[in-house]
């Protein structure tokens, strides 16, 4: 009888564990370039397209969408972005739903995202991160493009991922890392985990200046970065011999050097940002309640990092009806082909540029050694692609 009771108790306990491991919600995310988009309902609205951003400490709603939802009674407020301080409205006591899972009593910061939309290349209704991560254990799987949310009270990790401790600064997790520069010099630092950053690793301005990184990343070029604020900032793009953290290592990696004078990228105690370009090579479980993360290499782990091979930066026109050349780098394939800033790219290899979208165009323009035909104002221009680094 005792044995039967023991078996019965064990069965009940096993069932309890199995039920505990069942996610509260499971839903797909769309990977558009280096950004991950999820569906979110705000105060029982229709589903809206939000960037899932671990670097976001305060949920952001596009001011245009806020007006459509009748959310116009907030108080004026400022918040800090990667590059500086921005202004908007703060609306309290909102109810959000993500994949059917509720997120209660949330403050929402309303501001314009139009500059981000034309830079990233698609509509953005909002940005969310901490408010989900603080309420649920979040499993983000890049192999299946799926996010699962678990109840933190009874979650038990069952995988084989690398355990890392979570430290939070400004609501953003960060970990220790080490960079080996082109001259062999090794420098250690702390790095934000930021799925919303269009970067592999970006080094913050104080870290760049203190360690003289601009002269230690090999050949480099200057590109423009848009953040939550509507001001663009210049960054350097170069390569480092390697970047290592917690037993993972990436060789000959393209990196960014920030020159921002304000905001998170001017943080004096945090050395930089690990962005979506690197994080997409991992399947990660975030457990803020226990201050733990688990990292497993995704299928894309060994794939090379894409590098601009055209010498152009693209963005949409303000009405999103055209693909425009935003910047042309000196001595680049685009420069040699005579392509100029503000040129309207109508097609690439015969396919409509707007239909392809900026994420796909950037992928095409990173194919080192390929030749593409770019149609500008009805004229076909041949461009031989060559990696800028």
Coordinates of C-alpha atoms in Angstrom, one line a residue:
X1 CA 0.0 0.0 0.0
X2 CA 2.8 2.4 0.9
X3 CA 4.5 1.7 -2.5
X4 CA 1.2 2.4 -4.3
X5 CA 0.8 5.7 -2.4
X6 CA 4.4 6.6 -3.2
X7 CA 3.9 6.0 -6.9
X8 CA 0.6 8.0 -6.8
X9 CA 2.4 10.9 -5.2
X10 CA 5.2 10.7 -7.7
X11 CA 2.8 10.7 -10.5
X12 CA 1.0 13.8 -9.1
X13 CA 4.3 15.6 -8.7
X14 CA 5.4 14.7 -12.2
X15 CA 2.1 16.0 -13.6
X16 CA 2.5 19.2 -11.6
X17 CA 6.0 19.8 -13.1
X18 CA 4.7 19.0 -16.6
X19 CA 1.9 21.5 -16.2
X20 CA 4.2 24.1 -14.7
X21 CA 6.4 23.9 -17.7
X22 CA 3.5 24.5 -20.1
X23 CA 3.9 28.1 -21.4
X24 CA 1.3 30.7 -20.5
X25 CA 1.6 31.8 -24.1
X26 CA 3.4 30.8 -27.3
X27 CA 3.5 32.9 -30.4
X28 CA 5.6 33.6 -33.5
X29 CA 7.8 36.6 -34.0
X30 CA 8.8 38.1 -37.4
X31 CA 12.5 38.8 -37.9
X32 CA 12.9 41.9 -40.1
X33 CA 16.6 42.6 -40.6
X34 CA 18.0 42.8 -37.1
X35 CA 14.7 43.5 -35.4
X36 CA 12.1 41.1 -34.0
X37 CA 8.4 42.0 -34.3
X38 CA 5.6 40.7 -32.1
X39 CA 1.9 41.2 -31.9
X40 CA 0.6 43.2 -28.9
X41 CA -2.9 44.4 -28.0
X42 CA -3.1 47.7 -26.1
X43 CA -6.3 48.2 -24.0
X44 CA -8.1 45.5 -26.0
X45 CA -7.1 47.1 -29.4
X46 CA -6.6 45.1 -32.5
X47 CA -3.1 43.4 -32.7
X48 CA -0.3 45.9 -33.2
X49 CA 3.2 45.4 -34.5
X50 CA 5.8 46.0 -31.7
X51 CA 9.5 45.6 -31.7
X52 CA 10.6 43.2 -28.9
X53 CA 13.5 45.0 -27.4
X54 CA 15.4 43.9 -24.3
X55 CA 17.0 47.3 -24.2
X56 CA 13.6 48.9 -23.7
X57 CA 12.8 49.8 -20.1
X58 CA 9.5 51.6 -20.8
X59 CA 6.9 50.5 -23.3
X60 CA 6.6 52.9 -26.2
X61 CA 3.6 53.5 -28.4
X62 CA 3.7 55.3 -31.7
X63 CA 1.9 58.6 -31.2
X64 CA -0.1 58.2 -34.4
X65 CA -1.4 54.8 -33.1
X66 CA -2.1 56.4 -29.7
X67 CA -4.4 59.0 -31.3
X68 CA -6.2 56.3 -33.2
X69 CA -6.8 54.5 -29.9
X70 CA -7.9 57.7 -28.1
X71 CA -5.0 57.7 -25.8
X72 CA -4.2 61.4 -25.7
X73 CA -4.6 62.4 -22.1
X74 CA -1.1 61.6 -20.9
X75 CA 1.3 64.0 -19.1
X76 CA 4.3 65.5 -20.8
X77 CA 7.5 63.5 -20.1
X78 CA 11.0 62.8 -21.2
X79 CA 12.9 59.5 -21.5
X80 CA 16.4 58.4 -22.3
X81 CA 17.1 56.6 -25.6
X82 CA 20.4 55.1 -26.8
X83 CA 21.6 58.5 -28.0
X84 CA 19.9 61.0 -25.8
X85 CA 16.8 62.4 -24.2
X86 CA 13.4 62.6 -26.1
X87 CA 10.0 64.1 -25.3
X88 CA 6.6 62.6 -25.5
X89 CA 3.5 61.8 -23.3
X90 CA 3.3 59.3 -20.5
X91 CA 0.0 57.4 -20.1
X92 CA -0.5 55.3 -16.9
X93 CA -2.7 52.2 -16.1
X94 CA -2.8 50.4 -19.4
X95 CA -3.7 46.7 -20.1
X96 CA -1.6 44.9 -22.6
X97 CA -2.0 41.4 -24.1
X98 CA 0.9 39.5 -25.7
X99 CA 0.0 36.1 -27.3
X100 CA -3.1 36.0 -25.1
X101 CA -1.0 36.6 -21.9
X102 CA -2.0 39.7 -19.9
X103 CA 0.4 42.4 -18.8
X104 CA -1.3 44.6 -16.2
X105 CA -1.2 48.3 -15.2
X106 CA 1.5 49.4 -17.6
X107 CA 2.9 52.9 -18.2
X108 CA 3.1 53.6 -21.9
X109 CA 5.3 56.3 -23.4
X110 CA 3.9 57.9 -26.5
X111 CA 6.2 59.5 -29.1
X112 CA 6.7 59.7 -32.8
X113 CA 8.4 56.7 -34.4
X114 CA 8.2 57.9 -38.0
X115 CA 11.9 58.3 -38.3
X116 CA 12.5 54.8 -37.1
X117 CA 9.9 53.5 -39.6
X118 CA 11.6 55.0 -42.6
X119 CA 15.0 53.9 -41.3
X120 CA 14.1 50.2 -40.5
X121 CA 11.7 50.1 -43.5
X122 CA 8.3 49.1 -42.1
X123 CA 5.4 50.3 -39.9
X124 CA 6.2 50.3 -36.1
X125 CA 3.3 50.6 -33.7
X126 CA 5.4 50.4 -30.6
X127 CA 8.4 49.0 -28.7
X128 CA 8.2 46.7 -25.7
X129 CA 10.7 44.7 -23.6
X130 CA 11.0 45.1 -19.8
X131 CA 7.3 45.0 -19.1
X132 CA 7.1 41.5 -20.6
X133 CA 10.4 40.3 -19.2
X134 CA 9.6 41.5 -15.7
X135 CA 6.3 39.6 -15.7
X136 CA 7.2 36.3 -17.4
X137 CA 10.1 34.0 -18.1
X138 CA 10.7 34.6 -21.8
X139 CA 12.1 31.9 -24.1
X140 CA 13.1 33.4 -27.5
X141 CA 13.9 30.8 -30.1
X142 CA 15.5 32.0 -33.4
X143 CA 15.4 28.6 -34.9
X144 CA 11.6 28.4 -34.8
X145 CA 11.0 32.1 -34.6
X146 CA 8.9 31.5 -31.5
X147 CA 8.6 33.2 -28.2
X148 CA 7.2 31.4 -25.2
X149 CA 6.1 33.0 -21.9
X150 CA 6.2 31.0 -18.6
X151 CA 4.9 31.6 -15.1
X152 CA 8.0 32.6 -13.2
X153 CA 6.6 31.1 -9.9
X154 CA 7.0 27.5 -11.0
X155 CA 9.4 27.6 -14.0
X156 CA 12.2 25.1 -14.2
X157 CA 14.7 25.3 -17.0
X158 CA 15.1 21.9 -18.8
X159 CA 17.6 22.7 -21.6
X160 CA 21.3 22.5 -22.1
X161 CA 22.0 26.2 -22.5
X162 CA 24.9 28.2 -20.9
X163 CA 23.8 29.7 -17.6
X164 CA 24.5 33.4 -17.2
X165 CA 23.7 35.8 -14.3
X166 CA 21.5 38.8 -15.1
X167 CA 22.5 42.2 -13.9
X168 CA 20.2 45.1 -14.7
X169 CA 21.2 48.7 -15.3
X170 CA 18.5 51.1 -16.4
X171 CA 16.3 48.0 -16.7
X172 CA 18.6 46.5 -19.3
X173 CA 20.5 43.2 -18.7
X174 CA 24.2 43.2 -19.2
X175 CA 27.1 40.7 -19.1
X176 CA 30.9 40.7 -19.1
X177 CA 32.7 40.4 -22.4
X178 CA 36.2 40.8 -23.8
X179 CA 37.3 42.2 -27.1
X180 CA 40.6 41.4 -28.9
X181 CA 41.5 44.4 -31.1
X182 CA 43.3 44.4 -34.5
X183 CA 46.7 45.0 -32.7
X184 CA 46.2 42.1 -30.4
X185 CA 45.3 44.2 -27.4
X186 CA 42.6 42.7 -25.1
X187 CA 40.0 44.9 -23.3
X188 CA 37.3 43.7 -20.9
X189 CA 34.0 45.4 -20.2
X190 CA 30.2 45.1 -19.5
X191 CA 27.8 44.9 -22.4
X192 CA 24.0 45.5 -22.6
X193 CA 21.9 42.8 -24.1
X194 CA 19.7 44.7 -26.6
X195 CA 17.6 42.8 -29.1
X196 CA 16.3 46.2 -30.4
X197 CA 19.8 47.4 -31.5
X198 CA 20.7 47.1 -35.2
X199 CA 24.2 45.9 -34.4
X200 CA 26.5 43.0 -33.7
X201 CA 28.4 44.8 -31.0
X202 CA 28.5 48.6 -30.6
X203 CA 31.1 50.0 -28.3
X204 CA 29.9 53.0 -26.2
X205 CA 31.6 56.4 -26.7
X206 CA 33.6 56.5 -23.4
X207 CA 34.9 53.0 -24.0
X208 CA 35.9 54.0 -27.6
X209 CA 37.7 57.1 -26.5
X210 CA 39.4 55.6 -23.4
X211 CA 40.8 52.7 -25.4
X212 CA 41.5 54.5 -28.7
X213 CA 39.4 52.1 -30.6
X214 CA 39.0 54.1 -33.8
X215 CA 42.6 53.3 -34.7
X216 CA 42.4 49.6 -33.6
X217 CA 39.6 48.2 -35.7
X218 CA 41.3 48.0 -39.1
X219 CA 39.8 49.6 -42.2
X220 CA 36.6 51.4 -41.2
X221 CA 33.9 53.7 -42.5
X222 CA 31.4 56.1 -41.0
X223 CA 27.7 55.3 -41.1
X224 CA 24.5 56.8 -39.6
X225 CA 22.5 55.4 -36.7
X226 CA 18.9 56.3 -35.8
X227 CA 17.5 55.6 -32.3
X228 CA 14.3 56.4 -30.5
X229 CA 15.1 60.1 -30.9
X230 CA 14.9 61.6 -34.3
X231 CA 18.5 62.7 -34.5
X232 CA 21.0 60.5 -36.4
X233 CA 24.5 59.9 -35.0
X234 CA 27.7 58.9 -36.8
X235 CA 29.2 55.6 -35.9
X236 CA 32.4 53.9 -37.2
X237 CA 32.2 50.4 -38.6
X238 CA 35.3 48.2 -38.4
X239 CA 36.4 44.7 -37.3
X240 CA 37.9 43.2 -34.2
X241 CA 40.0 40.1 -34.1
X242 CA 37.5 38.5 -31.7
X243 CA 34.7 39.1 -29.2
X244 CA 34.3 36.7 -26.4
X245 CA 31.7 36.2 -23.5
X246 CA 30.9 33.3 -21.3
X247 CA 32.7 30.7 -23.3
X248 CA 31.4 31.9 -26.7
X249 CA 33.8 33.5 -29.2
X250 CA 33.3 35.2 -32.6
X251 CA 36.4 35.9 -34.8
X252 CA 36.9 38.8 -37.3
X253 CA 33.6 40.3 -36.2
X254 CA 32.3 43.6 -37.7
X255 CA 31.6 46.1 -34.9
X256 CA 30.4 49.6 -34.4
X257 CA 32.0 52.5 -32.5
X258 CA 29.6 55.0 -31.1
X259 CA 30.3 58.8 -31.0
X260 CA 27.0 59.7 -29.2
X261 CA 27.5 62.3 -26.5
X262 CA 24.2 61.6 -24.6
X263 CA 22.1 58.6 -23.7
X264 CA 22.8 54.9 -23.1
X265 CA 25.6 54.9 -25.7
X266 CA 27.5 57.5 -23.7
X267 CA 27.2 55.3 -20.6
X268 CA 30.5 55.5 -18.7
X269 CA 30.2 52.2 -16.8
X270 CA 28.8 50.0 -19.6
X271 CA 31.2 49.4 -22.4
X272 CA 28.8 48.8 -25.2
X273 CA 25.8 46.9 -26.6
X274 CA 25.4 43.4 -27.9
X275 CA 22.7 43.8 -30.5
X276 CA 20.3 41.9 -32.7
X277 CA 22.9 41.0 -35.2
X278 CA 24.7 38.8 -32.7
X279 CA 21.8 37.8 -30.4
X280 CA 20.0 36.2 -33.4
X281 CA 22.7 33.5 -33.3
X282 CA 21.3 32.2 -30.0
X283 CA 18.1 30.8 -28.5
X284 CA 17.8 32.6 -25.1
X285 CA 15.7 32.1 -22.0
X286 CA 15.4 35.3 -19.9
X287 CA 14.4 34.7 -16.2
X288 CA 14.5 38.1 -14.5
X289 CA 12.8 36.8 -11.3
X290 CA 15.8 34.5 -10.6
X291 CA 18.3 36.9 -12.4
X292 CA 19.3 34.1 -14.8
X293 CA 19.7 33.6 -18.6
X294 CA 20.3 30.5 -20.6
X295 CA 22.0 30.7 -24.0
X296 CA 22.0 27.9 -26.6
X297 CA 23.7 28.4 -30.0
X298 CA 21.1 28.6 -32.8
X299 CA 21.4 27.0 -36.2
X300 CA 22.8 30.3 -37.6
X301 CA 25.7 30.4 -35.0
X302 CA 28.5 29.7 -37.5
X303 CA 27.1 31.8 -40.4
X304 CA 29.2 34.9 -41.3
X305 CA 28.0 38.3 -40.3
X306 CA 26.6 40.4 -43.2
X307 CA 28.6 43.4 -44.2
X308 CA 27.6 46.3 -46.4
X309 CA 29.0 45.5 -49.9
X310 CA 27.3 48.3 -51.8
X311 CA 28.5 51.4 -50.1
X312 CA 24.9 52.8 -49.8
X313 CA 22.6 53.3 -46.8
X314 CA 18.9 53.1 -47.6
X315 CA 15.8 54.6 -46.1
X316 CA 12.2 55.0 -47.2
X317 CA 10.7 58.4 -48.3
X318 CA 8.6 60.0 -45.6
X319 CA 5.4 58.7 -47.2
X320 CA 7.1 55.2 -47.5
X321 CA 6.3 55.0 -51.2
X322 CA 10.0 55.1 -52.4
X323 CA 13.4 53.6 -51.5
X324 CA 15.9 56.4 -51.3
X325 CA 19.7 56.5 -51.1
X326 CA 20.4 58.0 -47.7
X327 CA 24.2 58.0 -47.8
X328 CA 27.0 57.0 -50.3
X329 CA 30.4 56.0 -48.9
X330 CA 33.5 57.3 -50.7
X331 CA 35.3 54.9 -52.9
X332 CA 32.5 52.3 -52.6
X333 CA 30.8 50.3 -55.4
X334 CA 27.9 52.8 -55.3
X335 CA 30.3 55.7 -55.5
X336 CA 32.1 54.2 -58.4
X337 CA 28.8 53.6 -60.2
X338 CA 27.8 57.2 -59.9
X339 CA 24.9 56.7 -57.5
X340 CA 24.0 59.8 -55.5
X341 CA 22.3 60.7 -52.2
X342 CA 18.5 61.0 -52.5
X343 CA 18.4 58.8 -55.7
X344 CA 15.2 56.9 -56.0
X345 CA 15.9 53.2 -56.3
X346 CA 13.0 51.8 -58.3
X347 CA 14.2 48.2 -58.8
X348 CA 17.1 45.8 -58.1
X349 CA 17.7 43.0 -60.6
X350 CA 14.3 43.8 -62.1
X351 CA 12.3 43.5 -58.8
X352 CA 10.4 46.4 -57.4
X353 CA 12.5 47.9 -54.6
X354 CA 9.5 48.9 -52.3
X355 CA 8.1 45.4 -52.7
X356 CA 11.4 43.8 -51.8
X357 CA 11.6 46.0 -48.6
X358 CA 14.7 47.4 -46.9
X359 CA 15.6 44.2 -45.0
X360 CA 15.8 42.2 -48.2
X361 CA 17.6 45.0 -50.1
X362 CA 20.2 45.2 -47.4
X363 CA 20.6 41.4 -47.6
X364 CA 21.1 41.6 -51.4
X365 CA 23.6 44.5 -51.0
X366 CA 25.7 42.5 -48.6
X367 CA 26.5 39.7 -51.2
X368 CA 30.3 40.3 -51.6
X369 CA 31.4 39.5 -55.2
X370 CA 28.0 39.6 -56.8
X371 CA 26.9 42.0 -59.5
X372 CA 23.4 43.7 -59.3
X373 CA 21.5 45.9 -61.6
X374 CA 20.0 48.9 -59.9
X375 CA 17.3 50.9 -61.6
X376 CA 17.3 54.6 -60.8
X377 CA 14.9 57.0 -62.5
X378 CA 14.4 54.4 -65.3
X379 CA 18.2 54.0 -65.9
X380 CA 19.8 50.6 -65.2
X381 CA 23.1 50.8 -63.4
X382 CA 25.4 47.8 -62.9
X383 CA 27.1 47.6 -59.5
X384 CA 29.7 45.1 -58.6
X385 CA 29.5 44.5 -54.9
X386 CA 32.5 44.5 -52.7
X387 CA 32.5 44.2 -48.8
X388 CA 33.3 47.5 -47.2
X389 CA 35.4 45.8 -44.5

